[in-house]
Backbone as numpy.savetxt, mean C-alpha at the origin, in Angstrom:
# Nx Ny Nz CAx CAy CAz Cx Cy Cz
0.85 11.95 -17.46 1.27 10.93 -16.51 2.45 10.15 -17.09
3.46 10.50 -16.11 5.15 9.35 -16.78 4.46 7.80 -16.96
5.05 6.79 -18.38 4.56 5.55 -18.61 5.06 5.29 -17.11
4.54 3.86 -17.28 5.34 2.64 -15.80 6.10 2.06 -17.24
7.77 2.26 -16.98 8.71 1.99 -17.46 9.64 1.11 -16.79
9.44 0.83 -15.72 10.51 0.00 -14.53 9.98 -1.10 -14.04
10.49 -2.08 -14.03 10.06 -3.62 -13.44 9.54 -3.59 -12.03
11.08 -3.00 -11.47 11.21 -2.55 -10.02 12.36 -1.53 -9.32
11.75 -0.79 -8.55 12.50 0.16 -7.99 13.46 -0.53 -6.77
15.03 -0.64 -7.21 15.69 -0.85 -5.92 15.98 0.19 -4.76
15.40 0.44 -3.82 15.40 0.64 -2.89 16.55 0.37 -1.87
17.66 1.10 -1.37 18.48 0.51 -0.66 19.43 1.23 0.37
20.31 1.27 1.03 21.19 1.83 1.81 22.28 1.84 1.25
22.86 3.35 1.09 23.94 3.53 -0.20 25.31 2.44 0.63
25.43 2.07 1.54 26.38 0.99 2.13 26.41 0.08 1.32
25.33 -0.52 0.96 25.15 -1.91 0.80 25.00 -1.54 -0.93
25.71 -0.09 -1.67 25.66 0.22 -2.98 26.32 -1.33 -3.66
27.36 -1.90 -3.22 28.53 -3.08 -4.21 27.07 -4.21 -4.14
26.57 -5.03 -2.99 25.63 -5.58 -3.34 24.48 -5.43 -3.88
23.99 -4.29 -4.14 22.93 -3.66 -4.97 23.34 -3.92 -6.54
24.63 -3.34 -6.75 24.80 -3.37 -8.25 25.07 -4.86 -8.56
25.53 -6.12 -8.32 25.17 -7.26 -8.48 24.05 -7.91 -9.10
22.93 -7.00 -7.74 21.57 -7.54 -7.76 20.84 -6.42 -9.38
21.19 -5.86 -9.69 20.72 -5.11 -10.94 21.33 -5.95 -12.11
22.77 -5.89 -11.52 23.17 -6.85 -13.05 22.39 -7.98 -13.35
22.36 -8.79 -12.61 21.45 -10.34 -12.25 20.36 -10.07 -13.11
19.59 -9.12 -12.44 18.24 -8.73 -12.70 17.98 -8.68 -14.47
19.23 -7.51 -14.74 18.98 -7.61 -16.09 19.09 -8.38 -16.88
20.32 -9.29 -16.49 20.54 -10.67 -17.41 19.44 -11.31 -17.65
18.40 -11.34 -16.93 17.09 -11.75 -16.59 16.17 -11.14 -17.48
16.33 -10.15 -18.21 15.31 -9.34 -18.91 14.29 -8.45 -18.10
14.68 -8.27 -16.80 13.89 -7.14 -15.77 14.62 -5.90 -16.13
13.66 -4.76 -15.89 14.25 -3.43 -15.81 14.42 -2.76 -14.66
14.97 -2.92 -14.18 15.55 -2.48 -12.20 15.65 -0.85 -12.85
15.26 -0.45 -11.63 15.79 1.83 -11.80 16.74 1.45 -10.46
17.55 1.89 -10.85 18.88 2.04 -9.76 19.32 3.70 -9.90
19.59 4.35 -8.71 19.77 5.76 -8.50 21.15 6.43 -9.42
22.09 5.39 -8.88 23.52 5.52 -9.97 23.10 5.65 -11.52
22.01 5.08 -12.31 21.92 5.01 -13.48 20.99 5.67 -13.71
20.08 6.14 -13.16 19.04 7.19 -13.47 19.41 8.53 -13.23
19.80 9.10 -11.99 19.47 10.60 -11.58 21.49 11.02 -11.99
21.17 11.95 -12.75 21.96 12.25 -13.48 22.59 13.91 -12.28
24.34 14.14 -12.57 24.46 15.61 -11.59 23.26 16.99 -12.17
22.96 17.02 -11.08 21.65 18.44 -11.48 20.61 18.15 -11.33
20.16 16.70 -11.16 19.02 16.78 -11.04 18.12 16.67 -9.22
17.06 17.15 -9.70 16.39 16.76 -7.92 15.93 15.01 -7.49
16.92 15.19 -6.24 16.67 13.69 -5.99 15.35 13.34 -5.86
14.44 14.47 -4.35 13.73 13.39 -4.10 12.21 13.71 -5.83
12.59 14.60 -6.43 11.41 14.83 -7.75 11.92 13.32 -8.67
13.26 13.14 -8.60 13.20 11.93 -9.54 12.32 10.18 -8.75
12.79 10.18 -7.44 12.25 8.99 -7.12 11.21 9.13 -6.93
10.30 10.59 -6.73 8.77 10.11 -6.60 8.30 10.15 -8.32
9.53 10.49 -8.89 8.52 10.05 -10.76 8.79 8.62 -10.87
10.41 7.80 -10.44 10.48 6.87 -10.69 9.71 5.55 -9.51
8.77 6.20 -8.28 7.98 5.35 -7.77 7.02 5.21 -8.74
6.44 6.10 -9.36 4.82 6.08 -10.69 5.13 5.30 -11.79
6.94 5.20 -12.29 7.10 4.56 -13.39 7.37 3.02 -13.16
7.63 2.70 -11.58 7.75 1.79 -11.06 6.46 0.59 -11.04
6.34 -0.75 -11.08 5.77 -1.78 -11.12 5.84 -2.53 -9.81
6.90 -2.65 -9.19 7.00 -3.14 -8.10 8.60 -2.11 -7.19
8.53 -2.30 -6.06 9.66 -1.79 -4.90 10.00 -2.90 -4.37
11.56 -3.06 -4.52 12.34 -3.59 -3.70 13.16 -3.20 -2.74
12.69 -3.36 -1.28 12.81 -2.90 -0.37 14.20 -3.71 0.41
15.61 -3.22 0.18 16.94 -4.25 0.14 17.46 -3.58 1.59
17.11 -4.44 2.61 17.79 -4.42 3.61 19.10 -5.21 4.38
20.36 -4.53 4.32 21.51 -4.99 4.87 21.61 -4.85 6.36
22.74 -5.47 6.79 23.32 -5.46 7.85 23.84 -3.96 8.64
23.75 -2.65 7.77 23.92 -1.72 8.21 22.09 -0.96 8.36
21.31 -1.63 8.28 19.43 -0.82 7.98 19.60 -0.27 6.71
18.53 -0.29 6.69 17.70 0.50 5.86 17.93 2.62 5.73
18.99 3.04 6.19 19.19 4.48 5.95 18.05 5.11 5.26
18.41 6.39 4.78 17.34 6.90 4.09 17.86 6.79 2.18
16.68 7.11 1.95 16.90 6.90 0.16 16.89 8.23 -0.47
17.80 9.09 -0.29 18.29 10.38 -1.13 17.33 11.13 -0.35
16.96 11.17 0.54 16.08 12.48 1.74 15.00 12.15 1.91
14.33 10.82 1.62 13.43 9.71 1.69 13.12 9.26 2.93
12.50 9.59 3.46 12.65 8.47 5.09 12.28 6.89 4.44
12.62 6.24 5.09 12.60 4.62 4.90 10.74 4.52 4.98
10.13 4.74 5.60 8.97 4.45 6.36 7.98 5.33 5.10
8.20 6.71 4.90 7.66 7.59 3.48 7.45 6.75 2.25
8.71 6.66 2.05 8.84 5.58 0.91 8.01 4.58 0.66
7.97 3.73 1.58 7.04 2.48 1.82 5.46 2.89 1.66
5.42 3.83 2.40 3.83 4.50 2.38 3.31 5.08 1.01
4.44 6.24 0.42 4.26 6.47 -1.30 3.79 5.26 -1.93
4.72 4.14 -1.54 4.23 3.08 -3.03 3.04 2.30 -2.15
2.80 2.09 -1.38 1.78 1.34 -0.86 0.43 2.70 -1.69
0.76 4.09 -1.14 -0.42 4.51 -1.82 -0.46 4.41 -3.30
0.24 4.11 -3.68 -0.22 4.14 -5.72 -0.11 2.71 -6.02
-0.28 1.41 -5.19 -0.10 0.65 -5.80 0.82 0.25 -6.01
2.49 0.45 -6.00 3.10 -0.52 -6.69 3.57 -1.42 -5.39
3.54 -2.55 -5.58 4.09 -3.67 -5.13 5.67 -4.04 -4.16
5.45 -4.01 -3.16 6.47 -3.56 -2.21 7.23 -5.57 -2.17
8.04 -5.62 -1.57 9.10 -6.70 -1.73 10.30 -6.47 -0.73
9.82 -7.25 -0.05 11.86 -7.04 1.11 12.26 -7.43 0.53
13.64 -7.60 0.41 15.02 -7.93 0.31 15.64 -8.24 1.13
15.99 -9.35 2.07 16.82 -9.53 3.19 18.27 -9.52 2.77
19.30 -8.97 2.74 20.58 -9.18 2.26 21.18 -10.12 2.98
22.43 -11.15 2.38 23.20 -11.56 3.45 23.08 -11.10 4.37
23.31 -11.82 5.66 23.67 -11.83 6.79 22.70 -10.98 7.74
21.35 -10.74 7.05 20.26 -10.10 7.70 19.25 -11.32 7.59
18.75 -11.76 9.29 17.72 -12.74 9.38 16.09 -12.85 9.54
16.05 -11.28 9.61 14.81 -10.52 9.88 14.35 -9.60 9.35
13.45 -8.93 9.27 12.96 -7.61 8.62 12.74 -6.86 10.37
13.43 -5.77 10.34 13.91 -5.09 11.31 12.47 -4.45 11.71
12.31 -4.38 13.42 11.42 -3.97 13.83 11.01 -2.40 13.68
11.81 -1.50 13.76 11.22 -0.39 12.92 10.74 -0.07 11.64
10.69 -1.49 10.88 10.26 -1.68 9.63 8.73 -2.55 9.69
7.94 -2.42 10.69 7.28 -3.80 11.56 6.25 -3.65 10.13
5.79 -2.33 9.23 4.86 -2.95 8.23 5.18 -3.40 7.05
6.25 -3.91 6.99 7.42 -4.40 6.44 6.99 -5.93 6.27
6.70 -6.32 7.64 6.80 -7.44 8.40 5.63 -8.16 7.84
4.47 -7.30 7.58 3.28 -7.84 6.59 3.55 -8.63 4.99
4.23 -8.45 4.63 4.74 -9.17 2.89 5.86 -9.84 2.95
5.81 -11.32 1.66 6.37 -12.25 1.97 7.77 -11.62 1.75
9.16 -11.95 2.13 10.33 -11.68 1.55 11.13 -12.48 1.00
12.14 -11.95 0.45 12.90 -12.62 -0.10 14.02 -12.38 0.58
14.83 -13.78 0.92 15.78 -13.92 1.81 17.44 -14.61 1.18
18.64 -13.46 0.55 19.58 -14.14 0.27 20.47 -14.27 1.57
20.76 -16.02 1.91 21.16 -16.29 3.26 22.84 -15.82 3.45
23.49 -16.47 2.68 24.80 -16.43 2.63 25.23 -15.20 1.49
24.79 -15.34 0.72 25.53 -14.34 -0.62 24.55 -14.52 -1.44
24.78 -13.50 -3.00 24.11 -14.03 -3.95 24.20 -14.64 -5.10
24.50 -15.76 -4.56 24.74 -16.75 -5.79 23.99 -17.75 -5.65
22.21 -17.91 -4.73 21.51 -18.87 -5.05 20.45 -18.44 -6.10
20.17 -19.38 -7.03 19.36 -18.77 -8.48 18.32 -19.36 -7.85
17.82 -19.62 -7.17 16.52 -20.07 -6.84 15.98 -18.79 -5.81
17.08 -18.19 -4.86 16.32 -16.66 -4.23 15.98 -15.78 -5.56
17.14 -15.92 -6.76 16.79 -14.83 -7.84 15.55 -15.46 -8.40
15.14 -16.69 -8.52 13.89 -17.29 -9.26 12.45 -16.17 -8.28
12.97 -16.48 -7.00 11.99 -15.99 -5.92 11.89 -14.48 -6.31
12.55 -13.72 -6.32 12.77 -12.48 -6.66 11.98 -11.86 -8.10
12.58 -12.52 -9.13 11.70 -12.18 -9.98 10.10 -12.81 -10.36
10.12 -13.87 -9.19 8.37 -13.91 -9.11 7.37 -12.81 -8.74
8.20 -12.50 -7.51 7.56 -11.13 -7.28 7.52 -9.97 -7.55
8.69 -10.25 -8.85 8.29 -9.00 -9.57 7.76 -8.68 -10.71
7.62 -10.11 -11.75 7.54 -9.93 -12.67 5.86 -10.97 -12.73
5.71 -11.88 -11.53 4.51 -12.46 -11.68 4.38 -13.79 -12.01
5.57 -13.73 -12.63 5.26 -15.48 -13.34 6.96 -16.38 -12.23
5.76 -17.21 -12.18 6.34 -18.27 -10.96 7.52 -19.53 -11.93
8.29 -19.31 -11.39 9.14 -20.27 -12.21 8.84 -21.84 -11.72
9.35 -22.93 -12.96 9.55 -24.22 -12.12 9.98 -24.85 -11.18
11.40 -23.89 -10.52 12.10 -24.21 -9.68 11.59 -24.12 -8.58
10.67 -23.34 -8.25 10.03 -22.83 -7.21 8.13 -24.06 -7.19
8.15 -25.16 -7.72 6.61 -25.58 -8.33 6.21 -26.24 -6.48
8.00 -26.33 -5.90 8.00 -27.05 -4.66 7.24 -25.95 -3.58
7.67 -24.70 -3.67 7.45 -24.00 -2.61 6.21 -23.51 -2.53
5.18 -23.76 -1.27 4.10 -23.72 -0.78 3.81 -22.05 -0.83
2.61 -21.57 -1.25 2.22 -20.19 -0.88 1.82 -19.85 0.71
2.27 -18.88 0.89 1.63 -18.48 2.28 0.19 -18.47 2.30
-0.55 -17.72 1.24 -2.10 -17.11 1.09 -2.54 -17.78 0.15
-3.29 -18.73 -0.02 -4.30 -19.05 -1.07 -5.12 -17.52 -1.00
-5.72 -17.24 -2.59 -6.73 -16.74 -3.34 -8.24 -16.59 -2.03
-8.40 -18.29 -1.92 -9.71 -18.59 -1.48 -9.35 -18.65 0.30
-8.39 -18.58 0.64 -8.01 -17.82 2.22 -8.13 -16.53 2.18
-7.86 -15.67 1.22 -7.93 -14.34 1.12 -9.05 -13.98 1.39
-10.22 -14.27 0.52 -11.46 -14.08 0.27 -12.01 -14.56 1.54
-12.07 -15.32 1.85 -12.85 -16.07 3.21 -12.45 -14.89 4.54
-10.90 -14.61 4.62 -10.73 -13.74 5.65 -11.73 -12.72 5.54
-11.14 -11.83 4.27 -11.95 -10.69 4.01 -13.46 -10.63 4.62
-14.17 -11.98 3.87 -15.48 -11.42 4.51 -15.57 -11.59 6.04
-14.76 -12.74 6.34 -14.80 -12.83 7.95 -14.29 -11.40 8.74
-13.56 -10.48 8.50 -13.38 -9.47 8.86 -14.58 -8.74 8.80
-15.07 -8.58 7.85 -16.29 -7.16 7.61 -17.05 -8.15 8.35
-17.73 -9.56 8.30 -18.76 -10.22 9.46 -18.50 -9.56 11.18
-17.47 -9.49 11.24 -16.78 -9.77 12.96 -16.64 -8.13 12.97
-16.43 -7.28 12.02 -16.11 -5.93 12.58 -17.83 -5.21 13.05
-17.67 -4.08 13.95 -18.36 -3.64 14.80 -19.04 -2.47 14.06
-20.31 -2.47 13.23 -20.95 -1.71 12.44 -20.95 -0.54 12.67
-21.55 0.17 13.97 -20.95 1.09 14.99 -19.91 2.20 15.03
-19.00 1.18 14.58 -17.15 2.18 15.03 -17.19 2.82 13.27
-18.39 2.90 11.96 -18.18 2.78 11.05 -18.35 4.45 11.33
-17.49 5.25 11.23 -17.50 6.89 11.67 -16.91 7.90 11.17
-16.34 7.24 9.84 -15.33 8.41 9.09 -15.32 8.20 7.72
-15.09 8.95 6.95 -15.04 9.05 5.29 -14.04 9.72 5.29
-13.51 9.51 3.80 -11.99 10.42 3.50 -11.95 9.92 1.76
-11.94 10.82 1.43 -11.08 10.65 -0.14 -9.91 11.02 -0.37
-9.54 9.66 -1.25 -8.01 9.37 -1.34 -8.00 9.64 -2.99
-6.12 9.67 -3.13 -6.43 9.56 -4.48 -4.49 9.74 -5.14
-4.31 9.02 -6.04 -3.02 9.16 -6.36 -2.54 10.32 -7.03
-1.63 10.80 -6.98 -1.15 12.02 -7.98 -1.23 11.87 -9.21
-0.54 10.75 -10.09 -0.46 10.02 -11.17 -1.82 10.08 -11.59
-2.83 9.76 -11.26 -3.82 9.84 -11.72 -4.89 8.38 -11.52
-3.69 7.29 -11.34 -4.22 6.15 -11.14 -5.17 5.52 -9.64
-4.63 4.52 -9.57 -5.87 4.04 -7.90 -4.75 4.49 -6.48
-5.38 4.89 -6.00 -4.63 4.80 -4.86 -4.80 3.52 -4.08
-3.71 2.85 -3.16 -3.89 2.00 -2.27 -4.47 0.59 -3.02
-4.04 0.12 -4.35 -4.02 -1.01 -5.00 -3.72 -2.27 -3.89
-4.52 -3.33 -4.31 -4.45 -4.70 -3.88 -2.86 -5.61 -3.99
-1.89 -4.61 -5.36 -0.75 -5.36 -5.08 -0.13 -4.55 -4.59
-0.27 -3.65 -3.57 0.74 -2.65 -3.02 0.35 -2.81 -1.44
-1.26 -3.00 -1.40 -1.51 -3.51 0.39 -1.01 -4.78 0.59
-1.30 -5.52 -0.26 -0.78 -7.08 -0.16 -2.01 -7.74 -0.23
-2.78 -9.22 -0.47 -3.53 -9.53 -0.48 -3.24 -10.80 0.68
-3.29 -10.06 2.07 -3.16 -11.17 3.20 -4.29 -11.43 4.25
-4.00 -11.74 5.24 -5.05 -12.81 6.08 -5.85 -10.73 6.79
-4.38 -10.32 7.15 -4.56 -8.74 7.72 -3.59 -7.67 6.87
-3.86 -7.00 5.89 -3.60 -6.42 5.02 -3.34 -4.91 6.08
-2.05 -4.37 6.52 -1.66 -3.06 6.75 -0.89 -2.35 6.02
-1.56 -0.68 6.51 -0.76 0.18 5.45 -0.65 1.27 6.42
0.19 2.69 6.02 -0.24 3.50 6.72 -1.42 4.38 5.40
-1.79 4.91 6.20 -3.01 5.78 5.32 -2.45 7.22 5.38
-2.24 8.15 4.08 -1.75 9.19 4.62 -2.62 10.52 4.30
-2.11 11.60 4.68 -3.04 12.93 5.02 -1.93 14.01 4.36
-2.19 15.11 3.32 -0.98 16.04 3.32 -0.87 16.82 4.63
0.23 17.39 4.46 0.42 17.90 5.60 -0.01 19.11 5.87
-1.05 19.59 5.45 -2.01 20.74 6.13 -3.22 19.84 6.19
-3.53 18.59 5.98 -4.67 17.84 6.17 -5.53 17.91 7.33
-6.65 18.13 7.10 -7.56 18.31 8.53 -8.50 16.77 9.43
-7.81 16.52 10.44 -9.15 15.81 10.91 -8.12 14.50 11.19
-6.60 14.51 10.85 -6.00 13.17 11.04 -6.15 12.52 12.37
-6.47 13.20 13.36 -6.41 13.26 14.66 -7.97 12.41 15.44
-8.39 12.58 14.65 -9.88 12.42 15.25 -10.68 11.38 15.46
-10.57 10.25 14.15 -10.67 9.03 14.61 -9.80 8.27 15.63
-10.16 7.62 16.61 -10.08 6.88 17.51 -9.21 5.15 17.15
-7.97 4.63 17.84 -7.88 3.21 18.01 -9.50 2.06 17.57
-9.51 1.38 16.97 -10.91 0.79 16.83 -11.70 1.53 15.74
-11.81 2.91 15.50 -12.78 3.78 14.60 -12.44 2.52 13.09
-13.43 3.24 12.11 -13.45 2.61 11.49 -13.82 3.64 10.25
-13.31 3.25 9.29 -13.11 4.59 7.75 -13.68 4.16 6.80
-14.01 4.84 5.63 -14.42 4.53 4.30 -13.29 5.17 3.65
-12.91 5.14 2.74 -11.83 5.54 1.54 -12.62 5.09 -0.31
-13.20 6.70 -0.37 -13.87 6.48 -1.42 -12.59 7.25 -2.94
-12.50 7.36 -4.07 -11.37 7.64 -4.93 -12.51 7.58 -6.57
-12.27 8.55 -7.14 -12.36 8.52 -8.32 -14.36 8.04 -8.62
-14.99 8.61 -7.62 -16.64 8.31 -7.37 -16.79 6.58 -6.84
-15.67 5.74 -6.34 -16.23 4.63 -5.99 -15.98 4.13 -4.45
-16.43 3.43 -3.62 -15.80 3.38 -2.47 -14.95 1.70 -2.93
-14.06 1.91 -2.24 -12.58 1.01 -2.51 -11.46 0.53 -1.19
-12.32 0.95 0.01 -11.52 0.44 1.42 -12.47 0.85 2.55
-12.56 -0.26 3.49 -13.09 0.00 4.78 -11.92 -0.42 5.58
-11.36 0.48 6.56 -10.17 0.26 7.21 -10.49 0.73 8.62
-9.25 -0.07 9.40 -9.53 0.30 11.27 -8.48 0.99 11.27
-8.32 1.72 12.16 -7.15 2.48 13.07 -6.81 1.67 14.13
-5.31 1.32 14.05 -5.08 0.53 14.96 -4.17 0.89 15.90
-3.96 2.25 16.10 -3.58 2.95 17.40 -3.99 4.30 17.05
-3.41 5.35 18.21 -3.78 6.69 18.01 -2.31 7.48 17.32
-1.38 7.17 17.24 -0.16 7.64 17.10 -0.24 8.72 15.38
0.40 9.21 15.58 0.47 9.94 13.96 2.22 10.24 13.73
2.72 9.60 12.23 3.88 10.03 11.79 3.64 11.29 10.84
4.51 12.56 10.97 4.49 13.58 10.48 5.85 13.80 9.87
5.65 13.76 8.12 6.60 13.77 7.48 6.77 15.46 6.82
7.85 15.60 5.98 7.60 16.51 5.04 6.70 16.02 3.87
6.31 14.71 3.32 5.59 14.49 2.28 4.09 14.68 2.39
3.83 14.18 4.09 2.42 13.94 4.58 3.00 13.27 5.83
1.54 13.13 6.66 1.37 12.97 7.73 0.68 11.07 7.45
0.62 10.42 8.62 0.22 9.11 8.52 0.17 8.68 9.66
-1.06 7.70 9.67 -1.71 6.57 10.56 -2.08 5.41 9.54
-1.30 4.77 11.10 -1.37 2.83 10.61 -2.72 2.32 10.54
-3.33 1.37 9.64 -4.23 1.20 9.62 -4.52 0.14 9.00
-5.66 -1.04 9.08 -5.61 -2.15 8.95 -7.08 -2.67 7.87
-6.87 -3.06 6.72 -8.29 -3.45 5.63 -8.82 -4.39 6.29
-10.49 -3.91 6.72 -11.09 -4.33 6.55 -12.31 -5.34 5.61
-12.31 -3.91 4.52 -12.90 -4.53 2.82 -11.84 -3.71 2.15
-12.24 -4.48 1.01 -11.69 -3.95 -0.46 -11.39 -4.70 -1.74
-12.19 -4.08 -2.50 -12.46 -4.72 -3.56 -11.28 -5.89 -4.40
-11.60 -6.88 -4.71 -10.92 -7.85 -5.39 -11.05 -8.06 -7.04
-11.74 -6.62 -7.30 -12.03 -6.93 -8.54 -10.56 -6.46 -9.68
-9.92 -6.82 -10.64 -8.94 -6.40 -11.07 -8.78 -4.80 -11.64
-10.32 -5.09 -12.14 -10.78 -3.60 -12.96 -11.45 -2.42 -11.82
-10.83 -1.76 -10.42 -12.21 -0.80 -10.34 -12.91 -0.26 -10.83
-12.56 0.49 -11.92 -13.47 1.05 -13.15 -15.31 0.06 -13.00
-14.65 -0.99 -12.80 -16.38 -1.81 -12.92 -16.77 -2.05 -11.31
-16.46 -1.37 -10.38 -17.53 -1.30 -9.44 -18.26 0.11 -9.50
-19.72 -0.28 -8.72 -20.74 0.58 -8.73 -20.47 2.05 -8.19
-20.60 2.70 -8.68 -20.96 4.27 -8.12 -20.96 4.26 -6.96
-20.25 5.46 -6.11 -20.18 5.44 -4.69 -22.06 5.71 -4.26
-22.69 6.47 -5.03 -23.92 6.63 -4.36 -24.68 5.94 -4.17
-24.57 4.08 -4.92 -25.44 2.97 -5.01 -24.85 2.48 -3.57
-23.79 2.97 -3.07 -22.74 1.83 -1.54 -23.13 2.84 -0.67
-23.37 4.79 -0.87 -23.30 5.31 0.36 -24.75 5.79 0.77
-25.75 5.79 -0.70 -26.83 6.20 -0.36 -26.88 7.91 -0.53
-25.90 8.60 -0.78 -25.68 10.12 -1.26 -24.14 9.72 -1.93
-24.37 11.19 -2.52 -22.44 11.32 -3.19 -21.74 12.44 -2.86
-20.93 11.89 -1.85 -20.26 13.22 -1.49 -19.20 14.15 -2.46
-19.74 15.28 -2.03 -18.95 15.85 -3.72 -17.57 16.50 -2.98
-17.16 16.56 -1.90 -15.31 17.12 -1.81 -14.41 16.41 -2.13
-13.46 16.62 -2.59 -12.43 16.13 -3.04 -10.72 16.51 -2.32
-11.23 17.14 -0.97 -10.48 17.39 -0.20 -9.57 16.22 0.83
-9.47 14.89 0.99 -8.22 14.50 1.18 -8.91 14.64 2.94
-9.57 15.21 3.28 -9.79 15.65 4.75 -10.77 14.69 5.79
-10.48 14.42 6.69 -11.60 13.17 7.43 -13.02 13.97 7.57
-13.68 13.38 7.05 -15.49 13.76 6.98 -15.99 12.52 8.32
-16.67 12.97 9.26 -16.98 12.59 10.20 -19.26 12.45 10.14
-19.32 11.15 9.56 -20.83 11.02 9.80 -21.81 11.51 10.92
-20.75 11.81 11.72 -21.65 12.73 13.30 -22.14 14.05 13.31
-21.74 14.66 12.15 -21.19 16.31 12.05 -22.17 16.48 11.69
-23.08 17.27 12.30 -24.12 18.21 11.77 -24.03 18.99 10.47
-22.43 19.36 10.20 -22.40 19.88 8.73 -22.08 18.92 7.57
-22.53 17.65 8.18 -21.94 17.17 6.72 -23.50 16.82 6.18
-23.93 17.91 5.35 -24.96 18.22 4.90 -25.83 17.15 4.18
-25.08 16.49 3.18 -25.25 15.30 2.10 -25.50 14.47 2.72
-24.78 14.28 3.99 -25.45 12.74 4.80 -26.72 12.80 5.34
-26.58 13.67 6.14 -27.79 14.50 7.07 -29.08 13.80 6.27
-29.26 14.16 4.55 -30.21 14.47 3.98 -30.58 13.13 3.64
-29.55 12.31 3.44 -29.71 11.07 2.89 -30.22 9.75 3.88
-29.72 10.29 5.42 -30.11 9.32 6.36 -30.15 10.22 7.75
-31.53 9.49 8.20 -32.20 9.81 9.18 -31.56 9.68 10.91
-30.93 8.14 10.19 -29.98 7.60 11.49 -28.87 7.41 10.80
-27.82 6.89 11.64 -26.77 7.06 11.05 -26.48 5.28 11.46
-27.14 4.66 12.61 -27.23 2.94 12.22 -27.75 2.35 10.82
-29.27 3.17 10.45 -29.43 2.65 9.54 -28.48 2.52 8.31
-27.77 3.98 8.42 -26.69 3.81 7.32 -25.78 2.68 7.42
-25.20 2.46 8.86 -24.41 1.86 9.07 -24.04 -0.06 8.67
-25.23 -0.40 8.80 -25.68 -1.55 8.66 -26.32 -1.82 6.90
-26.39 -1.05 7.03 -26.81 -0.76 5.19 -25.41 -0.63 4.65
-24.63 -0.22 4.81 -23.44 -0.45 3.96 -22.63 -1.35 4.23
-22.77 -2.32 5.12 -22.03 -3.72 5.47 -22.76 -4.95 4.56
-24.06 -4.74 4.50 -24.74 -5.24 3.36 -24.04 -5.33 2.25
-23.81 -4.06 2.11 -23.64 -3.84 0.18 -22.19 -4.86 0.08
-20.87 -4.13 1.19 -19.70 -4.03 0.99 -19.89 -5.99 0.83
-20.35 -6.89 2.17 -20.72 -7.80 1.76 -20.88 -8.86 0.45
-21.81 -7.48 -0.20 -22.48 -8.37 -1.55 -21.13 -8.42 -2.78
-20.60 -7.20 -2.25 -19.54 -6.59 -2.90 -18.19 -8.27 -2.99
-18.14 -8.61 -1.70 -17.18 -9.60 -1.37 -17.93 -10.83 -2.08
């Protein structure tokens, strides 16, 4: 597995290349390590094999949108991209460039995380203070004024108010996820830790079953023997990439613990352990899904039994 060697991945529209390299210089004066495409991918090499090594070596994505969009990133769709690092975790970040006042509606899950907004140009050190908060973590003084969007203890309160208010019922699908790298898929600083936490969820593209849950359905996402997301589908639509296929989808639970390593065994949350490792939607209705069958009689009782746990879990 490549180290995480990069602060943050700039992300950008080769237009807006003269304000990009600014924002790297800045950065470094700063003691951040920005991966910029000009300074990494050397003639000969494969574009899109270098940016999906340099998304794994990546810590956070900066997502730098100008006045011309968001284009694609070396054969990248804009929307792929976003979904790669949302699945491994790293930490996504707009960038509003000059003279951009919005995060553009074809970017709408975009629209979920706070941004960073340079209004006029970049020469305010207080957007760069903002900037490297979110990337590096530590909040400067300059910033002691500016209010958080999300308290910690708003987070937490939503969360369980979500799993209280969601419909035990629509609980109808399993799927194992899992990063290439080796690490978590779908990390807490890559969904965001907000009031409604969206991502798309993705499927390779011979994946079976993307189709099948329903607007409203409701998923488990178990990884590495633990369960680690209860999520809704919040339309029926499917994007079909060359990387994978994807549906939008909205956290319900998921763990807040820093370490997953220390939550319980999926078989103490599901009551059996499902042993595929296939990536494919497992449907609790299915007469062949053998392991459940055996483990529960009804499939309410299951249902309500694991809102419990996820609960105790919160």
């Amino acid at each position: 597995m490549p180290e995480q060697t990069f602060d943050v991945f700039l992300a950008h529209n080769s237009k807006d290349k003269p304000l990009i390299q600014q924002i790297y210089k800045k950065l470094r004066e700063r003691g951040i390590k920005p991966w910029l495409d000009t300074e990494r991918i050397a003639p000969g090499d494969s574009l899109l094999e270098k940016i999906q090594e340099a998304i794994i070596q990546s810590k956070t994505a900066a997502i730098c949108i100008g006045s011309t969009g968001v284009g694609k990133w070396q054969s990248l769709e804009a929307q792929t991209f976003i979904g790669l690092c949302i699945q491994q975790g790293v930490k996504v970040i707009p960038v509003l460039l000059p003279s951009v006042k919005s995060v553009p509606n074809e970017l709408f899950i975009l629209q979920n995380f706070r941004f960073v907004q340079f209004e006029e140009n970049l020469d305010d050190e207080q957007d760069f203070d903002l900037l490297e908060w979110g990337i590096t973590g530590v909040k400067r003084e300059s910033l002691a004024s500016l209010p958080l969007d999300v308290s910690n203890s708003e987070d937490q309160a939503s969360s369980l108010d979500l799993l209280q208010q969601c419909d035990p019922t629509k609980i109808l699908f399993i799927k194992n996820v899992k990063d290439p790298s080796g690490r978590w898929a779908y990390l807490i600083d890559g969904v965001l830790p907000s009031k409604t936490p969206i991502f798309e969820l993705m499927w390779r593209p011979n994946g079976r079953g993307i189709d099948r849950p329903k607007a409203g359905d409701l998923m488990l996402l178990h990884q590495q023997a633990k369960v680690t997301h209860l999520v809704e589908f919040l339309d029926e639509d499917i994007r079909k990439t060359d990387v994978g296929n994807f549906r939008l989808v909205k956290v319900i639970w998921m763990p807040k613990h820093k370490d997953w390593h220390l939550l319980p065994h999926q078989k103490e949350i599901l009551g059996f352990d499902p042993k595929y490792r296939d990536g494919n939607t497992h449907s609790f209705r299915s007469p062949n899904f053998i392991r459940f069958n055996q483990a529960w009689k009804e499939l309410k009782d299951f249902q309500y039994n694991l809102l419990e746990h996820l609960a105790e879990l919160s």
